[in-house]
Amino acid sequence: MTKQRTLFDPQAFLSTVGAGRGMMSFRKGQSIFAQDDVSDAVFVIQTGSVRLSARSQSGKEATLEILGKQDLAGHDSLAGQPLRTASAGALTDCQLLRIEKKIMMCALAQEVTLATAVYTYVLKRNIRYQQDLVDQRCNPSEKRLARILLRLTHFDGRSSFGTAIPKINQETLAEMVGTTRSRVSFFMNKFRNSGFIDYNNTSNLIRVHRKLRAFCGE
């Protein structure tokens, strides 16, 4: 009698421990991996936020993105990159599932549902990067900041509006927007006074409200 194959669950594979898959915890400010490290694994964020950054040959560092729950960090390893093209650090306390590169590549080759989920994720990120480039060239810095705050709440449907996000250093936001820290500070105060966001100096959270989307014309 032929043994029936167990149905593969991509979500379970990306969120549970197993062969070549181990859960790791990082404290706020701790390095997860550094640019030019050996690219030997991909990380799936389970909780918390991760800052992705890159350093130029001149030594200047720029924030590329803030990653959250269910995002992949280090997926450049899946493209055959022998070394990391960016650095990842814990923006908050976080928990990540580390999947060895060889295990991930084998699963992608064998499981169509997993391959579809990962490739769809990567393609969506690439489209987002193109949109960010257009945004950088065509929109003022105030609107770029608003779009970044909205993006951090995952207003694409993964969570509701009014979501509280970890308070992010304004220098980091300035790097992402492509402007100065003083202008980010001015816009954040303006957003707060307009009722788009709520935060204070003692809180570690920023609450983003639905009205900010209307400000962006979305």
Short mmCIF file of C-alpha atoms in Angstrom, two decimals:
data_model
loop_
_atom_site.label_atom_id
_atom_site.label_comp_id
_atom_site.label_asym_id
_atom_site.label_seq_id
_atom_site.Cartn_x
_atom_site.Cartn_y
_atom_site.Cartn_z
CA MET A 1 0.00 0.00 0.00
CA THR A 2 1.39 3.38 -1.00
CA LYS A 3 2.02 5.70 1.92
CA GLN A 4 0.21 9.01 1.47
CA ARG A 5 2.49 12.04 1.50
CA THR A 6 1.82 14.53 4.29
CA LEU A 7 0.47 17.84 2.97
CA PHE A 8 3.18 20.52 3.15
CA ASP A 9 2.31 23.71 5.04
CA PRO A 10 4.48 26.69 3.98
CA GLN A 11 3.34 28.78 6.95
CA ALA A 12 4.35 26.07 9.40
CA PHE A 13 7.71 25.66 7.67
CA LEU A 14 8.38 29.40 8.01
CA SER A 15 7.35 29.63 11.66
CA THR A 16 8.40 26.42 13.43
CA VAL A 17 11.69 24.74 14.29
CA GLY A 18 12.85 21.60 12.51
CA ALA A 19 15.81 20.16 10.63
CA GLY A 20 18.05 23.12 9.75
CA ARG A 21 15.51 25.54 11.27
CA GLY A 22 16.13 27.10 14.68
CA MET A 23 14.51 29.91 16.64
CA MET A 24 16.79 32.76 17.74
CA SER A 25 16.14 35.71 20.04
CA PHE A 26 17.84 39.10 19.69
CA ARG A 27 17.83 42.06 22.03
CA LYS A 28 17.23 45.61 20.86
CA GLY A 29 20.38 46.93 19.18
CA GLN A 30 21.94 43.50 18.68
CA SER A 31 23.41 42.59 15.28
CA ILE A 32 21.74 39.74 13.42
CA PHE A 33 24.22 39.65 10.56
CA ALA A 34 26.62 42.12 8.96
CA GLN A 35 27.33 43.16 5.41
CA ASP A 36 30.00 40.91 3.86
CA ASP A 37 29.28 38.06 6.30
CA VAL A 38 28.90 34.62 4.71
CA SER A 39 25.37 34.36 3.32
CA ASP A 40 24.47 30.96 4.72
CA ALA A 41 20.90 31.35 5.98
CA VAL A 42 17.64 33.23 5.64
CA PHE A 43 15.72 34.61 8.63
CA VAL A 44 11.94 34.81 9.04
CA ILE A 45 10.84 37.46 11.54
CA GLN A 46 8.36 36.06 14.06
CA THR A 47 8.11 39.05 16.42
CA GLY A 48 9.67 42.50 16.64
CA SER A 49 11.28 44.80 14.08
CA VAL A 50 14.56 44.56 12.18
CA ARG A 51 16.54 47.36 10.57
CA LEU A 52 18.16 46.57 7.22
CA SER A 53 21.08 48.81 6.26
CA ALA A 54 23.94 48.98 3.78
CA ARG A 55 27.36 50.61 3.85
CA SER A 56 29.03 52.22 0.83
CA GLN A 57 32.71 51.83 -0.04
CA SER A 58 33.32 55.25 1.49
CA GLY A 59 31.93 53.97 4.79
CA LYS A 60 28.61 55.86 4.72
CA GLU A 61 25.70 53.80 6.03
CA ALA A 62 22.07 54.09 4.96
CA THR A 63 18.88 52.51 6.27
CA LEU A 64 17.23 50.50 3.50
CA GLU A 65 14.15 49.22 5.24
CA ILE A 66 12.42 48.35 8.49
CA LEU A 67 11.21 44.74 8.46
CA GLY A 68 8.44 43.28 10.62
CA LYS A 69 6.55 40.09 11.35
CA GLN A 70 6.65 37.46 8.55
CA ASP A 71 9.23 39.43 6.57
CA LEU A 72 12.38 37.71 5.32
CA ALA A 73 15.84 38.98 6.20
CA GLY A 74 18.88 37.79 4.28
CA HIS A 75 17.01 36.39 1.31
CA ASP A 76 19.92 37.53 -0.87
CA SER A 77 21.36 34.10 0.02
CA LEU A 78 18.64 32.54 -2.13
CA ALA A 79 19.95 34.43 -5.17
CA GLY A 80 23.37 32.79 -4.92
CA GLN A 81 25.08 35.70 -3.20
CA PRO A 82 28.06 34.23 -1.26
CA LEU A 83 28.28 37.28 1.04
CA ARG A 84 25.65 39.46 2.68
CA THR A 85 24.82 42.58 0.66
CA ALA A 86 23.38 44.38 3.71
CA SER A 87 23.38 44.31 7.49
CA ALA A 88 20.46 43.46 9.76
CA GLY A 89 20.07 44.61 13.36
CA ALA A 90 17.31 44.29 15.95
CA LEU A 91 15.37 47.55 16.15
CA THR A 92 13.38 46.05 19.04
CA ASP A 93 13.61 42.81 21.00
CA CYS A 94 12.72 40.22 18.41
CA GLN A 95 12.54 36.53 17.61
CA LEU A 96 13.60 35.12 14.25
CA LEU A 97 13.53 31.68 12.68
CA ARG A 98 16.91 30.93 11.12
CA ILE A 99 16.72 28.56 8.14
CA GLU A 100 19.95 27.17 6.74
CA LYS A 101 20.47 28.06 3.10
CA LYS A 102 20.76 24.44 1.92
CA ILE A 103 17.55 23.49 3.75
CA MET A 104 15.67 26.45 2.28
CA MET A 105 16.93 25.80 -1.25
CA CYS A 106 15.96 22.13 -1.01
CA ALA A 107 12.47 23.00 0.24
CA LEU A 108 12.00 25.58 -2.53
CA ALA A 109 12.95 22.97 -5.13
CA GLN A 110 10.60 20.34 -3.73
CA GLU A 111 7.58 22.31 -2.51
CA VAL A 112 5.69 24.37 -5.09
CA THR A 113 3.52 26.13 -2.49
CA LEU A 114 6.56 27.35 -0.56
CA ALA A 115 8.35 28.44 -3.74
CA THR A 116 5.27 30.36 -4.88
CA ALA A 117 4.93 32.09 -1.49
CA VAL A 118 8.62 33.10 -1.34
CA TYR A 119 8.87 34.21 -4.97
CA THR A 120 5.65 36.22 -4.64
CA TYR A 121 7.07 37.89 -1.54
CA VAL A 122 10.35 38.76 -3.30
CA LEU A 123 8.54 40.11 -6.39
CA LYS A 124 6.29 42.28 -4.23
CA ARG A 125 9.35 43.67 -2.46
CA ASN A 126 10.96 44.50 -5.79
CA ILE A 127 7.81 46.31 -6.92
CA ARG A 128 7.79 48.20 -3.61
CA TYR A 129 11.42 49.23 -4.13
CA GLN A 130 10.48 50.60 -7.58
CA GLN A 131 7.61 52.54 -6.01
CA ASP A 132 9.99 53.88 -3.37
CA LEU A 133 12.31 55.11 -6.11
CA VAL A 134 9.45 56.93 -7.83
CA ASP A 135 8.37 58.32 -4.47
CA GLN A 136 11.91 59.54 -3.79
CA ARG A 137 12.09 61.36 -7.11
CA CYS A 138 8.54 62.71 -7.40
CA ASN A 139 7.16 63.40 -3.92
CA PRO A 140 8.19 65.91 -1.23
CA SER A 141 9.90 64.63 1.90
CA GLU A 142 6.79 65.23 4.04
CA LYS A 143 4.74 62.81 1.97
CA ARG A 144 7.61 60.30 1.82
CA LEU A 145 7.74 60.26 5.61
CA ALA A 146 3.98 59.74 5.81
CA ARG A 147 4.18 56.81 3.39
CA ILE A 148 6.97 55.19 5.42
CA LEU A 149 4.95 55.46 8.63
CA LEU A 150 1.95 53.92 6.91
CA ARG A 151 4.07 51.14 5.48
CA LEU A 152 5.38 50.28 8.94
CA THR A 153 1.77 49.69 10.08
CA HIS A 154 1.32 47.25 7.16
CA PHE A 155 -1.77 49.10 5.95
CA ASP A 156 -1.85 46.73 2.97
CA GLY A 157 -4.15 44.49 5.00
CA ARG A 158 -1.83 42.64 7.34
CA SER A 159 -3.05 44.74 10.28
CA SER A 160 -5.56 47.45 11.07
CA PHE A 161 -5.20 51.21 11.09
CA GLY A 162 -4.40 52.89 14.34
CA THR A 163 -1.65 50.36 14.88
CA ALA A 164 1.11 51.19 17.32
CA ILE A 165 4.60 50.73 15.91
CA PRO A 166 7.94 50.86 17.74
CA LYS A 167 9.25 54.39 18.11
CA ILE A 168 12.03 54.79 15.56
CA ASN A 169 15.06 57.03 15.90
CA GLN A 170 14.46 60.15 13.82
CA GLU A 171 17.91 59.85 12.28
CA THR A 172 16.88 56.43 10.95
CA LEU A 173 13.65 57.88 9.55
CA ALA A 174 15.65 60.71 7.96
CA GLU A 175 17.88 58.16 6.20
CA MET A 176 14.84 56.33 4.84
CA VAL A 177 13.14 59.53 3.71
CA GLY A 178 16.29 61.09 2.28
CA THR A 179 16.18 64.30 4.27
CA THR A 180 17.57 65.79 7.49
CA ARG A 181 16.72 64.86 11.06
CA SER A 182 15.48 68.39 11.76
CA ARG A 183 12.95 68.19 8.94
CA VAL A 184 11.74 64.79 10.13
CA SER A 185 11.30 66.24 13.63
CA PHE A 186 9.32 69.16 12.17
CA PHE A 187 7.05 66.85 10.13
CA MET A 188 6.50 64.44 13.05
CA ASN A 189 5.36 67.33 15.26
CA LYS A 190 3.13 68.55 12.43
CA PHE A 191 1.60 65.08 12.00
CA ARG A 192 0.98 64.85 15.75
CA ASN A 193 -0.65 68.29 15.91
CA SER A 194 -2.83 67.33 12.93
CA GLY A 195 -4.02 64.15 14.64
CA PHE A 196 -2.30 61.83 12.16
CA ILE A 197 -0.07 60.19 14.79
CA ASP A 198 0.29 60.05 18.57
CA TYR A 199 3.51 59.75 20.55
CA ASN A 200 5.33 61.34 23.47
CA ASN A 201 8.85 61.47 24.79
CA THR A 202 8.29 58.72 27.38
CA SER A 203 6.48 56.22 25.15
CA ASN A 204 8.33 53.68 23.00
CA LEU A 205 5.45 53.54 20.53
CA ILE A 206 4.05 55.65 17.71
CA ARG A 207 0.35 55.24 16.96
CA VAL A 208 -0.50 55.90 13.32
CA HIS A 209 -4.11 56.87 12.55
CA ARG A 210 -6.26 56.29 9.49
CA LYS A 211 -6.27 59.99 8.61
CA LEU A 212 -2.62 59.81 7.56
CA ARG A 213 -3.64 57.70 4.57
CA ALA A 214 -5.99 60.43 3.39
CA PHE A 215 -3.12 62.91 3.68
CA CYS A 216 -1.15 60.71 1.27
CA GLY A 217 -4.08 60.67 -1.14
CA GLU A 218 -4.64 56.91 -0.84
#
